Amino acid sequence: MIEVKNVTKKYANITAVNNISFSVKDGEVVGFLGPNGAGKTTTMNMITGFIEPTAGQIIVNGYDISKKPKKAKKQIGYMPEGVPLYTEFTVKEFITYMAELKLLKGEQKKNDVKKVIEETGLSNVENKLIRNLSRGYKQRVGLAGTLVGNPAVIILDEPTVGLDPKQITEIRNLIKELGKNHTVILSSHILSEVSQICERVIIINNGKIVAVDTPENLEKKTKEKNTLLVTVEDPKNNMKTLKEKIPQIEEIKLLKDNEDNTKQYSITSNEQVDLRKKLFEVLPKEEITIFELKKSEATLEEAFIKLIDLDKSNSQNDDEISENSKDTKKNKKEKKEKQKAEKEEQKEKKAKEKLEKKQAKENEKKEKHEVNKEKNSKKEQNKKEKGGKK
Amino acid sequence: MFAVYKKELKSYFLSPIGYIAIGVFLFLFSLIFLLTTFSYSYDMGNLYYFTVSYGLLIITPIISMRMFAEERKNGTEQLLLTSPRSITAVIFGKFLAATTLILIILVFSLIYYAILCFFKAPNLVTTLIAMLGFLLVAMAAISAGMFISSITENQIIAAVLTFVLLFIPELTGMFSALNLMNCYQKFPAGIISLTEVISLLAYMIMFILFTIIIMQRRKSVK
């Protein structure tokens, strides 16, 4: 059980994490989600006791991480971002060292190291130097190091970054397996991953918690419209007039024009209405053949973007309110930001112009080349002709 | 503490640093042996340990530079500091590992004592006292290097700064209170001077405390 109460972390001028509170129950798998720089890693570093929070309290399995660090840290296995390892060691040496750091001794240490090496599938490389391992294996060594000593809480910071798809599924399965008898917190910015593994998602943005819920609920919450995807063969182009036949349709969009004369459309309607039945009734009458009809699922991606946008607009509103009550500092900031944005735009324009110029030059060169080639070929022809005459 | 100690000592010999340190000192000892043995005295303290102690000023920065700088750069610092081991235990583990490296060098230096015994045995007590002083000077220098290594993540900067800290007082005569060589004047003659012992211990404790403070502070500043 992890309790995070009103935790804030400030660096000189920046507030990295702003008054967040949440709790994670025993045996739960929780995902931390957020754009880069949202405060995920900072939060994890605070839970593991690597950084001290500026304010607030963190309790891990009943022990306050600031007051009883030794007991609290014993509960935690942490795999930091980027998976730091002692690369001059062999896999076994490294894991043994991690076990020793976690106060394991004698037989228990040996057995634990052995068990973890088997669990993470490292048996065939256990005597290799970590330096010589591939990225995926290094990741597994890092994971083995966190798992050794069987900590109750496992915290993983971006565990699947930089792995190939096969390795990612392997690591995911391993994490799922772990979730059965450990409390797991993992951070990621890959949403499908989180929705697959985690029972609950905490979305952070700008150091604040935007939403805490199950992935399914988040998807539902942010879903406003019902969207259907239809692939049809429509020789008479009757799809355009469909809106008149079925008034519930809000929008019809052509998505793809396939090579086999079929077209894919997306049809949006209000959330409450399910158009599928109606489409099956109406389309054949219009001489349209349905090849495929499916409901488009609202993804966690959409939810995520929507929530973060909401958060942004909220904070802007806050700014406006405080502007009215306070002085013009924020105005100045905004002006500066605007100026920056303008400058960036100008830069982009310049860059585009440069690119265009380059392309133009290249084209010219090509043309010249071609002209030269033509000239050369003409010369050769002339020569040949002359030779022939001689 | 023992876990960190074992790992650090192993690391010294997995990287070239351990071998370089031992090699350099053996070279210095051999050089002196070559130059002096057949010409004159058998005074190991003054001839060997006193001369070689200048080598400490060059080699300790190389031994101490990686202590914390490397861990910070590789991020392995996170593994150490999120483990249930206390910061003090980690610092002492590292410090003692470096000290052990110096001890190994001193054990090797006994070869020359053994060889000299064939001719005329040097005074054993004097030699041992000179060695004790050598060890204390080395420990003081290592503690300074360790402190500097804990404030940067660049090993080269750590080495250069330590080198400057150790050499400037000797070269310029300024900051003589910080000059470790001033505290290695009576040891080579076989005299344990309370002033020298206390100065060296104070120097050492001061920098170890600084290191502990820095590492503790980093938690809240970082």
Coordinates of C-alpha atoms in Angstrom, one line a residue:
Chain A
M1 CA 0.0 0.0 0.0
I2 CA 1.4 3.3 -1.0
E3 CA -0.1 6.6 0.1
V4 CA 1.0 9.9 -1.4
K5 CA -0.3 12.8 0.5
N6 CA -0.2 16.4 -0.8
V7 CA 3.3 16.0 -2.2
T8 CA 5.0 19.0 -3.8
K9 CA 8.4 19.2 -5.3
K10 CA 10.0 22.5 -6.2
Y11 CA 13.2 23.2 -7.9
A12 CA 14.6 26.7 -7.8
N13 CA 11.8 28.3 -9.8
I14 CA 10.0 25.4 -11.2
T15 CA 7.3 23.4 -9.6
A16 CA 7.8 19.9 -10.9
V17 CA 5.1 18.2 -8.9
N18 CA 2.3 20.3 -7.5
N19 CA 0.3 19.0 -4.5
I20 CA -0.6 15.6 -5.7
S21 CA -2.3 12.9 -3.6
F22 CA -3.2 9.3 -4.5
S23 CA -3.0 5.9 -3.0
V24 CA -2.2 2.5 -4.5
K25 CA -3.7 -0.6 -2.9
D26 CA -1.9 -3.9 -2.3
G27 CA -1.6 -6.1 -5.4
E28 CA -2.7 -3.3 -7.8
V29 CA -1.0 -2.5 -11.1
V30 CA -1.1 1.2 -11.6
G31 CA 0.1 3.2 -14.6
F32 CA 1.5 6.6 -14.6
L33 CA 0.7 8.4 -17.7
G34 CA 1.7 11.8 -18.9
P35 CA 3.6 13.7 -21.6
N36 CA 7.3 14.2 -21.3
G37 CA 8.2 16.5 -18.4
A38 CA 4.9 16.0 -16.7
G39 CA 6.5 14.9 -13.4
K40 CA 6.3 11.1 -13.7
T41 CA 9.9 10.4 -12.9
T42 CA 10.1 13.0 -10.2
T43 CA 7.1 11.4 -8.4
M44 CA 8.7 8.0 -8.7
N45 CA 12.0 9.3 -7.4
M46 CA 10.2 10.7 -4.4
I47 CA 8.3 7.5 -3.7
T48 CA 11.5 5.5 -3.7
G49 CA 13.3 8.0 -1.5
F50 CA 15.9 9.1 -4.0
I51 CA 14.6 12.7 -3.8
E52 CA 13.1 14.4 -0.8
P53 CA 9.7 16.1 -1.4
T54 CA 9.5 19.8 -0.7
A55 CA 6.2 19.3 1.1
G56 CA 3.9 16.4 1.8
Q57 CA 4.2 12.8 3.0
I58 CA 4.8 9.5 1.3
I59 CA 4.0 6.2 3.1
V60 CA 5.0 2.9 1.8
N61 CA 3.5 -0.2 3.5
G62 CA 3.1 1.8 6.7
Y63 CA 6.6 3.3 6.8
D64 CA 7.2 7.0 6.1
I65 CA 9.9 7.2 3.5
S66 CA 11.5 10.3 5.0
K67 CA 11.4 9.2 8.6
K68 CA 12.0 5.5 8.3
P69 CA 13.9 5.3 5.0
K70 CA 15.6 1.9 5.7
K71 CA 12.3 0.0 6.4
A72 CA 10.4 1.8 3.7
K73 CA 13.1 1.3 1.1
K74 CA 13.2 -2.4 1.9
Q75 CA 9.7 -2.7 0.6
I76 CA 10.5 -1.2 -2.8
G77 CA 12.2 -2.5 -5.9
Y78 CA 13.0 0.4 -8.2
M79 CA 14.1 0.3 -11.8
P80 CA 15.0 3.9 -12.7
E81 CA 14.7 5.5 -16.1
G82 CA 17.3 4.4 -18.6
V83 CA 18.1 1.3 -16.6
P84 CA 21.5 2.2 -15.0
L85 CA 23.7 -0.9 -14.5
Y86 CA 27.3 -1.6 -13.5
T87 CA 28.4 -2.6 -16.9
E88 CA 31.8 -3.9 -15.9
F89 CA 30.1 -6.7 -14.0
T90 CA 28.6 -10.0 -15.2
V91 CA 24.9 -10.5 -14.9
K92 CA 25.2 -12.8 -11.9
E93 CA 27.7 -10.5 -10.1
F94 CA 25.4 -7.5 -10.6
I95 CA 22.3 -9.2 -9.4
T96 CA 24.2 -10.6 -6.4
Y97 CA 25.4 -7.1 -5.6
M98 CA 21.8 -5.8 -5.8
A99 CA 20.7 -8.6 -3.4
E100 CA 23.5 -7.6 -1.0
L101 CA 22.5 -3.9 -1.2
K102 CA 19.0 -5.1 -0.2
L103 CA 20.4 -6.7 2.9
L104 CA 20.0 -10.3 1.8
K105 CA 22.5 -12.9 3.2
G106 CA 23.8 -16.4 2.8
E107 CA 21.5 -19.1 1.4
Q108 CA 18.6 -16.8 0.9
K109 CA 20.7 -14.5 -1.2
K110 CA 21.9 -17.3 -3.4
N111 CA 18.4 -18.8 -3.9
D112 CA 16.9 -15.4 -4.6
V113 CA 19.5 -14.6 -7.2
K114 CA 19.0 -17.9 -8.9
K115 CA 15.2 -17.6 -8.8
V116 CA 15.3 -14.1 -10.3
I117 CA 17.7 -15.1 -13.1
E118 CA 15.3 -17.9 -14.1
E119 CA 12.2 -15.7 -13.9
T120 CA 13.7 -13.1 -16.2
G121 CA 15.1 -15.6 -18.6
L122 CA 18.7 -14.7 -18.1
S123 CA 20.1 -18.1 -17.4
N124 CA 22.0 -18.4 -20.7
V125 CA 23.8 -15.1 -20.2
E126 CA 24.4 -15.1 -16.5
N127 CA 28.2 -15.2 -16.8
K128 CA 28.4 -12.6 -19.6
L129 CA 29.6 -9.0 -19.0
I130 CA 26.6 -6.7 -18.9
R131 CA 28.5 -4.4 -21.2
N132 CA 28.3 -6.9 -24.0
L133 CA 24.6 -7.5 -23.8
S134 CA 21.9 -6.2 -26.1
R135 CA 19.5 -3.5 -25.0
G136 CA 16.7 -6.0 -24.3
Y137 CA 18.8 -8.2 -22.1
K138 CA 20.1 -5.1 -20.3
Q139 CA 16.5 -4.2 -19.6
R140 CA 15.9 -7.6 -18.2
V141 CA 19.0 -7.4 -16.0
G142 CA 17.7 -4.2 -14.6
L143 CA 14.4 -5.8 -14.0
A144 CA 16.1 -8.8 -12.3
G145 CA 17.9 -6.3 -10.1
T146 CA 14.7 -4.8 -9.0
L147 CA 12.9 -8.1 -8.4
V148 CA 15.6 -9.6 -6.3
G149 CA 14.7 -9.8 -2.6
N150 CA 11.0 -10.1 -3.5
P151 CA 10.0 -6.5 -2.6
A152 CA 6.3 -5.9 -2.0
V153 CA 6.2 -2.8 -4.2
I154 CA 7.8 -2.7 -7.6
I155 CA 8.3 0.6 -9.3
L156 CA 9.3 0.7 -13.0
D157 CA 10.1 3.9 -14.9
E158 CA 9.4 3.4 -18.6
P159 CA 10.3 -0.3 -18.6
T160 CA 9.7 -0.9 -22.3
V161 CA 11.5 2.1 -23.9
G162 CA 13.9 1.1 -26.6
L163 CA 12.8 -2.5 -27.0
D164 CA 11.7 -4.4 -30.1
P165 CA 8.1 -5.5 -30.3
K166 CA 8.8 -9.1 -29.2
Q167 CA 10.8 -8.0 -26.2
I168 CA 8.0 -5.5 -25.3
T169 CA 5.4 -8.2 -25.2
E170 CA 7.7 -10.4 -23.1
I171 CA 8.3 -7.6 -20.6
R172 CA 4.6 -6.8 -20.5
N173 CA 3.8 -10.4 -19.8
L174 CA 6.4 -10.5 -17.1
I175 CA 4.9 -7.3 -15.5
K176 CA 1.4 -8.9 -15.7
E177 CA 2.7 -11.9 -14.0
L178 CA 4.3 -9.7 -11.3
G179 CA 1.0 -7.9 -10.7
K180 CA -0.5 -11.1 -9.3
N181 CA 1.5 -10.9 -6.1
H182 CA 3.1 -7.5 -6.0
T183 CA 2.0 -3.9 -6.1
V184 CA 3.3 -2.5 -9.3
I185 CA 3.6 1.2 -10.4
L186 CA 4.9 1.8 -13.9
S187 CA 5.2 4.9 -15.9
S188 CA 4.9 5.1 -19.6
H189 CA 3.9 7.4 -22.4
I190 CA 2.8 4.5 -24.5
L191 CA -0.9 4.4 -24.0
S192 CA -1.8 1.0 -25.4
E193 CA 0.7 -0.5 -23.0
V194 CA -0.9 1.1 -20.0
S195 CA -4.4 0.0 -21.0
Q196 CA -3.2 -3.5 -21.5
I197 CA -1.3 -4.0 -18.3
C198 CA -2.8 -1.6 -15.7
E199 CA -5.9 -1.8 -13.6
R200 CA -5.8 1.8 -12.9
V201 CA -4.3 4.8 -14.6
I202 CA -3.1 8.1 -13.1
I203 CA -2.7 10.8 -15.7
I204 CA -0.4 13.6 -14.8
N205 CA 0.2 16.8 -16.6
N206 CA 2.3 19.8 -15.6
G207 CA 2.9 18.2 -12.2
K208 CA -0.8 17.8 -11.4
I209 CA -3.1 14.8 -11.5
V210 CA -5.6 15.2 -14.3
A211 CA -7.5 11.9 -13.8
V212 CA -7.4 8.7 -11.9
D213 CA -9.5 5.8 -13.2
T214 CA -9.6 2.5 -14.9
P215 CA -8.6 2.6 -18.6
E216 CA -12.1 1.6 -19.7
N217 CA -13.8 4.3 -17.7
L218 CA -11.4 6.9 -19.1
E219 CA -12.2 5.8 -22.6
K220 CA -15.9 5.9 -21.9
K221 CA -15.9 9.2 -20.1
T222 CA -14.2 11.1 -22.9
K223 CA -16.3 9.5 -25.6
E224 CA -19.0 11.8 -26.9
K225 CA -19.9 10.6 -30.3
N226 CA -20.5 7.2 -31.8
T227 CA -18.4 6.5 -34.8
L228 CA -18.9 3.7 -37.3
L229 CA -16.5 2.6 -40.0
V230 CA -18.2 1.2 -43.1
T231 CA -16.5 -0.2 -46.2
V232 CA -18.9 -0.3 -49.1
E233 CA -19.2 -0.8 -52.9
D234 CA -21.2 2.1 -54.1
P235 CA -21.3 2.3 -57.9
K236 CA -24.0 5.0 -58.1
N237 CA -22.5 7.2 -55.4
N238 CA -25.5 7.1 -53.2
M239 CA -23.5 7.5 -50.0
K240 CA -23.7 11.2 -50.3
T241 CA -27.4 11.3 -50.1
L242 CA -27.5 9.0 -47.1
K243 CA -27.7 11.8 -44.7
E244 CA -31.2 12.7 -46.0
K245 CA -32.4 9.1 -45.6
I246 CA -31.1 8.7 -42.1
P247 CA -31.5 12.0 -40.2
Q248 CA -29.6 10.8 -37.1
I249 CA -26.4 10.9 -39.0
E250 CA -24.3 13.9 -38.1
E251 CA -21.5 13.5 -40.5
I252 CA -20.3 11.3 -43.2
K253 CA -16.6 11.3 -44.2
L254 CA -14.8 9.5 -46.9
L255 CA -11.7 8.0 -45.4
K256 CA -10.2 5.7 -48.1
D257 CA -10.7 5.0 -51.8
N258 CA -9.6 1.4 -52.1
E259 CA -8.3 -0.1 -55.3
D260 CA -11.0 -2.7 -55.6
N261 CA -13.7 0.0 -56.1
T262 CA -14.7 -0.1 -52.4
K263 CA -14.7 3.0 -50.2
Q264 CA -14.4 3.4 -46.5
Y265 CA -16.5 6.0 -44.8
S266 CA -16.8 7.1 -41.2
I267 CA -20.3 7.8 -40.0
T268 CA -20.8 9.8 -36.8
S269 CA -23.9 10.1 -34.8
N270 CA -24.9 11.0 -31.3
E271 CA -23.8 8.8 -28.5
Q272 CA -27.1 7.3 -27.6
V273 CA -28.0 6.2 -31.1
D274 CA -26.7 2.9 -32.6
L275 CA -27.0 3.2 -36.3
R276 CA -25.8 -0.3 -37.2
K277 CA -29.1 -1.9 -37.6
K278 CA -30.5 1.0 -39.6
L279 CA -27.5 1.0 -42.0
F280 CA -28.1 -2.7 -42.7
E281 CA -31.7 -1.9 -43.6
V282 CA -31.1 1.2 -45.6
L283 CA -28.0 0.6 -47.6
P284 CA -29.1 -2.4 -49.7
K285 CA -32.1 -0.4 -50.8
E286 CA -29.8 2.2 -52.1
E287 CA -27.9 -0.4 -54.1
I288 CA -24.9 -0.2 -51.8
T289 CA -23.2 -3.4 -50.8
I290 CA -21.7 -3.5 -47.3
F291 CA -18.3 -5.2 -47.2
E292 CA -17.4 -4.3 -43.6
L293 CA -19.1 -2.5 -40.8
K294 CA -17.5 -1.9 -37.4
K295 CA -17.7 0.4 -34.4
S296 CA -14.7 2.5 -33.9
E297 CA -13.5 2.2 -30.4
A298 CA -12.6 5.4 -28.6
T299 CA -8.9 4.9 -27.6
L300 CA -7.1 5.8 -24.5
E301 CA -5.1 8.1 -26.8
E302 CA -8.1 10.3 -27.5
A303 CA -8.9 10.3 -23.8
F304 CA -5.5 11.3 -22.9
I305 CA -5.2 14.1 -25.4
K306 CA -8.7 15.4 -24.5
L307 CA -7.9 15.3 -20.8
I308 CA -4.7 17.2 -21.2
D309 CA -6.3 19.7 -23.5
L310 CA -9.0 20.2 -20.9
D311 CA -6.3 20.7 -18.3
K312 CA -4.6 23.3 -20.4
S313 CA -7.7 25.3 -21.0
N314 CA -8.5 25.1 -17.3
S315 CA -5.2 26.5 -16.3
Q316 CA -5.5 29.2 -18.9
N317 CA -8.8 30.2 -17.3
D318 CA -7.1 30.3 -14.0
D319 CA -4.5 32.6 -15.5
E320 CA -7.2 34.9 -16.8
I321 CA -8.9 35.1 -13.4
S322 CA -5.6 35.8 -11.6
E323 CA -4.7 38.4 -14.2
N324 CA -7.8 40.4 -13.4
S325 CA -7.1 40.3 -9.7
K326 CA -3.3 40.7 -9.9
D327 CA -0.8 42.8 -11.7
T328 CA 0.5 42.5 -15.2
K329 CA 3.3 40.1 -14.7
K330 CA 1.4 37.4 -16.5
N331 CA 0.6 39.7 -19.3
K332 CA 4.2 40.3 -19.8
K333 CA 4.9 36.5 -19.7
E334 CA 2.2 35.9 -22.3
K335 CA 3.5 38.7 -24.5
K336 CA 7.0 37.1 -24.3
E337 CA 5.5 33.8 -25.1
K338 CA 3.7 35.3 -28.1
Q339 CA 6.8 36.9 -29.3
K340 CA 8.6 33.7 -28.9
A341 CA 6.0 31.9 -30.9
E342 CA 6.2 34.6 -33.6
K343 CA 9.9 34.2 -33.8
E344 CA 9.6 30.5 -34.1
E345 CA 7.1 30.9 -36.9
Q346 CA 9.5 33.2 -38.7
K347 CA 12.3 30.7 -38.2
E348 CA 10.2 28.0 -39.6
K349 CA 9.3 30.2 -42.6
K350 CA 13.0 30.9 -43.2
A351 CA 13.8 27.3 -42.9
K352 CA 11.1 26.5 -45.5
E353 CA 12.4 29.1 -47.8
K354 CA 15.9 27.7 -47.5
L355 CA 14.6 24.3 -48.3
E356 CA 12.8 25.5 -51.3
K357 CA 15.8 27.4 -52.5
K358 CA 17.9 24.2 -52.0
Q359 CA 15.5 22.2 -53.9
A360 CA 15.4 24.7 -56.7
K361 CA 19.2 24.7 -56.9
E362 CA 19.2 20.9 -57.0
N363 CA 16.7 20.9 -59.7
E364 CA 18.8 23.4 -61.7
K365 CA 21.8 21.2 -61.2
K366 CA 19.9 18.2 -62.4
E367 CA 18.7 20.1 -65.5
K368 CA 22.3 21.2 -66.2
H369 CA 23.4 17.6 -65.8
E370 CA 20.8 16.5 -68.2
V371 CA 21.7 19.2 -70.7
N372 CA 25.3 18.2 -70.4
K373 CA 24.4 14.6 -71.0
E374 CA 22.5 15.5 -74.0
K375 CA 25.4 17.6 -75.3
N376 CA 27.8 14.7 -74.7
S377 CA 25.6 12.2 -76.4
K378 CA 25.2 14.6 -79.3
K379 CA 29.0 15.0 -79.5
E380 CA 29.4 11.2 -79.4
Q381 CA 26.9 10.8 -82.2
N382 CA 28.7 13.5 -84.2
K383 CA 32.0 11.7 -83.7
K384 CA 30.5 8.4 -84.7
E385 CA 29.0 9.9 -87.7
K386 CA 32.3 11.5 -88.6
G387 CA 34.1 8.2 -88.0
G388 CA 31.5 6.5 -90.2
K389 CA 32.1 9.1 -93.0
K390 CA 35.8 8.6 -92.8
Chain B
M1 CA 28.8 -1.3 4.2
F2 CA 30.6 -4.6 3.5
A3 CA 28.6 -5.1 0.3
V4 CA 29.6 -1.7 -1.1
Y5 CA 33.2 -2.3 0.1
K6 CA 33.4 -5.6 -1.7
K7 CA 32.0 -4.2 -4.9
E8 CA 34.2 -1.2 -5.0
L9 CA 37.3 -3.2 -4.4
K10 CA 36.4 -5.5 -7.2
S11 CA 35.7 -2.5 -9.5
Y12 CA 39.2 -1.2 -8.9
F13 CA 40.6 -4.4 -10.4
L14 CA 38.0 -4.7 -13.2
S15 CA 39.1 -1.3 -14.4
P16 CA 42.8 -0.5 -15.1
I17 CA 42.9 1.9 -12.2
G18 CA 43.9 -0.6 -9.5
Y19 CA 46.7 -2.0 -11.6
I20 CA 47.9 1.4 -12.6
A21 CA 48.1 2.6 -9.0
I22 CA 50.0 -0.5 -7.9
G23 CA 52.3 -0.3 -10.9
V24 CA 53.2 3.3 -10.5
F25 CA 54.1 2.8 -6.8
L26 CA 56.1 -0.3 -7.6
F27 CA 58.0 1.6 -10.3
L28 CA 58.8 4.4 -7.8
F29 CA 60.0 2.0 -5.2
S30 CA 62.1 0.1 -7.7
L31 CA 63.6 3.3 -9.0
I32 CA 64.7 4.3 -5.5
F33 CA 66.0 0.8 -4.9
L34 CA 68.1 1.0 -8.0
L35 CA 69.5 4.4 -7.3
T36 CA 70.3 4.0 -3.6
T37 CA 70.7 0.5 -2.4
F38 CA 74.2 -0.2 -3.5
S39 CA 75.5 3.3 -2.8
Y40 CA 74.4 4.0 0.7
S41 CA 71.9 3.7 3.5
Y42 CA 69.3 1.2 4.5
D43 CA 66.9 3.8 5.9
M44 CA 63.6 2.7 4.4
G45 CA 61.5 5.3 6.1
N46 CA 63.3 8.4 4.8
L47 CA 64.5 7.0 1.5
Y48 CA 61.5 5.0 0.3
Y49 CA 58.3 6.0 2.0
F50 CA 59.1 9.7 2.2
T51 CA 60.0 10.0 -1.4
V52 CA 57.2 7.8 -2.7
S53 CA 54.7 9.7 -0.6
Y54 CA 54.8 12.5 -3.3
G55 CA 53.5 9.9 -5.7
L56 CA 50.4 9.8 -3.5
L57 CA 49.6 13.3 -4.5
I58 CA 49.4 12.1 -8.1
I59 CA 47.8 8.7 -7.7
T60 CA 45.1 9.4 -5.2
P61 CA 43.2 11.8 -7.5
I62 CA 43.1 8.9 -10.0
I63 CA 41.9 6.4 -7.3
S64 CA 39.3 8.7 -5.9
M65 CA 37.9 10.4 -9.0
R66 CA 35.4 7.7 -9.9
M67 CA 34.0 7.1 -6.5
F68 CA 30.8 9.2 -6.8
A69 CA 31.3 11.0 -10.2
E70 CA 31.0 7.7 -12.2
E71 CA 27.9 6.5 -10.3
R72 CA 26.2 9.8 -10.8
K73 CA 27.0 9.9 -14.5
N74 CA 25.8 6.4 -15.1
G75 CA 22.7 6.8 -12.9
T76 CA 23.8 3.9 -10.8
E77 CA 23.7 6.4 -7.9
Q78 CA 19.9 5.8 -8.0
L79 CA 20.4 2.1 -7.3
L80 CA 22.6 2.9 -4.4
L81 CA 20.5 5.6 -2.8
T82 CA 17.2 3.8 -3.2
S83 CA 18.5 0.7 -1.5
P84 CA 18.0 0.3 2.2
R85 CA 21.7 1.0 2.8
S86 CA 22.4 4.3 4.5
I87 CA 24.4 7.0 2.8
T88 CA 27.0 6.9 5.6
A89 CA 27.5 3.1 5.0
V90 CA 27.9 3.7 1.3
I91 CA 30.5 6.4 1.8
F92 CA 32.5 4.4 4.3
G93 CA 32.3 1.3 2.1
K94 CA 33.8 3.3 -0.8
F95 CA 36.4 5.0 1.4
L96 CA 37.6 1.7 2.9
A97 CA 37.9 0.1 -0.5
A98 CA 40.2 2.9 -1.7
T99 CA 42.2 2.6 1.6
T100 CA 42.5 -1.2 1.0
L101 CA 44.1 -0.4 -2.4
I102 CA 46.7 1.6 -0.6
L103 CA 47.2 -1.2 1.9
I104 CA 47.8 -3.6 -1.0
I105 CA 50.5 -1.2 -2.3
L106 CA 52.1 -1.1 1.2
V107 CA 52.2 -4.9 1.3
F108 CA 53.9 -5.0 -2.0
S109 CA 56.5 -2.5 -0.7
L110 CA 57.5 -5.1 1.8
I111 CA 59.3 -6.9 -1.1
Y112 CA 62.0 -4.3 -0.8
Y113 CA 62.3 -4.8 2.9
A114 CA 62.7 -8.5 2.3
I115 CA 65.4 -7.9 -0.3
L116 CA 67.3 -5.5 2.0
C117 CA 67.2 -8.1 4.7
F118 CA 69.8 -10.1 2.7
F119 CA 72.3 -7.3 3.1
K120 CA 71.5 -5.7 6.4
A121 CA 68.0 -5.7 7.9
P122 CA 66.5 -2.2 8.2
N123 CA 64.9 -1.3 11.5
L124 CA 61.4 -3.0 11.3
V125 CA 59.7 -0.7 13.8
T126 CA 60.8 2.4 12.0
T127 CA 59.7 0.9 8.7
L128 CA 56.3 0.0 10.1
I129 CA 55.8 3.5 11.5
A130 CA 56.8 5.0 8.2
M131 CA 54.2 2.8 6.6
L132 CA 51.5 3.8 9.1
G133 CA 52.2 7.4 8.3
F134 CA 52.0 6.7 4.6
L135 CA 48.7 5.1 5.1
L136 CA 47.3 8.0 7.1
V137 CA 48.4 10.5 4.5
A138 CA 46.9 8.4 1.8
M139 CA 43.6 8.1 3.7
A140 CA 43.5 11.9 4.1
A141 CA 44.2 12.5 0.4
I142 CA 41.5 9.9 -0.5
S143 CA 38.9 11.6 1.7
A144 CA 39.6 14.9 0.0
G145 CA 39.3 13.3 -3.4
M146 CA 36.1 11.5 -2.4
F147 CA 34.6 14.8 -1.4
I148 CA 35.5 16.4 -4.7
S149 CA 34.1 13.4 -6.6
S150 CA 30.8 13.8 -4.8
I151 CA 30.3 17.3 -6.0
T152 CA 30.8 16.7 -9.7
E153 CA 29.7 14.1 -12.2
N154 CA 32.8 14.5 -14.4
Q155 CA 35.6 12.2 -13.4
I156 CA 38.3 14.3 -15.1
I157 CA 37.2 17.5 -13.3
A158 CA 37.2 15.5 -10.1
A159 CA 40.8 14.3 -10.7
V160 CA 42.1 17.7 -11.7
L161 CA 40.5 19.5 -8.8
T162 CA 41.8 16.9 -6.3
F163 CA 45.3 17.2 -7.8
V164 CA 45.1 21.0 -7.4
L165 CA 43.9 20.7 -3.9
L166 CA 46.7 18.4 -2.9
F167 CA 49.5 20.0 -4.9
I168 CA 49.0 23.7 -4.6
P169 CA 49.9 24.0 -0.9
E170 CA 53.1 22.0 -1.5
L171 CA 54.1 24.0 -4.6
T172 CA 53.3 27.5 -3.5
G173 CA 53.7 27.3 0.2
M174 CA 50.3 28.9 0.7
F175 CA 47.5 27.3 2.8
S176 CA 50.1 25.3 4.7
A177 CA 47.5 24.0 7.0
L178 CA 46.1 22.0 4.1
N179 CA 49.5 20.6 3.2
L180 CA 49.5 16.9 3.8
M181 CA 53.3 16.6 3.3
N182 CA 53.8 18.8 6.4
C183 CA 52.2 16.0 8.3
Y184 CA 54.6 13.4 7.0
Q185 CA 57.9 14.8 8.4
K186 CA 58.4 12.7 11.5
F187 CA 56.8 9.4 10.6
P188 CA 59.6 8.5 8.1
A189 CA 62.1 8.8 11.0
G190 CA 60.1 6.3 13.0
I191 CA 58.5 8.9 15.3
I192 CA 54.8 9.0 15.9
S193 CA 54.1 12.7 16.4
L194 CA 50.7 13.5 18.0
T195 CA 50.5 16.7 16.0
E196 CA 50.9 14.9 12.7
V197 CA 48.4 12.1 13.6
I198 CA 45.8 14.5 14.8
S199 CA 46.2 16.8 11.8
L200 CA 45.8 13.9 9.4
L201 CA 42.8 12.5 11.2
A202 CA 41.2 15.9 11.4
Y203 CA 41.7 16.4 7.7
M204 CA 40.3 13.0 6.9
I205 CA 37.2 13.3 9.2
M206 CA 36.5 16.8 7.9
F207 CA 36.3 15.7 4.3
I208 CA 34.3 12.5 5.1
L209 CA 31.8 14.6 7.0
F210 CA 31.7 17.0 4.0
T211 CA 30.9 14.1 1.7
I212 CA 28.2 12.8 4.0
I213 CA 26.6 16.3 4.1
I214 CA 26.8 16.8 0.4
M215 CA 25.2 13.4 -0.3
Q216 CA 22.4 14.0 2.2
R217 CA 21.8 17.5 0.9
R218 CA 21.5 16.3 -2.7
K219 CA 18.4 14.4 -1.8
S220 CA 16.5 17.6 -1.2
V221 CA 18.3 19.8 -3.7
K222 CA 18.3 17.5 -6.6

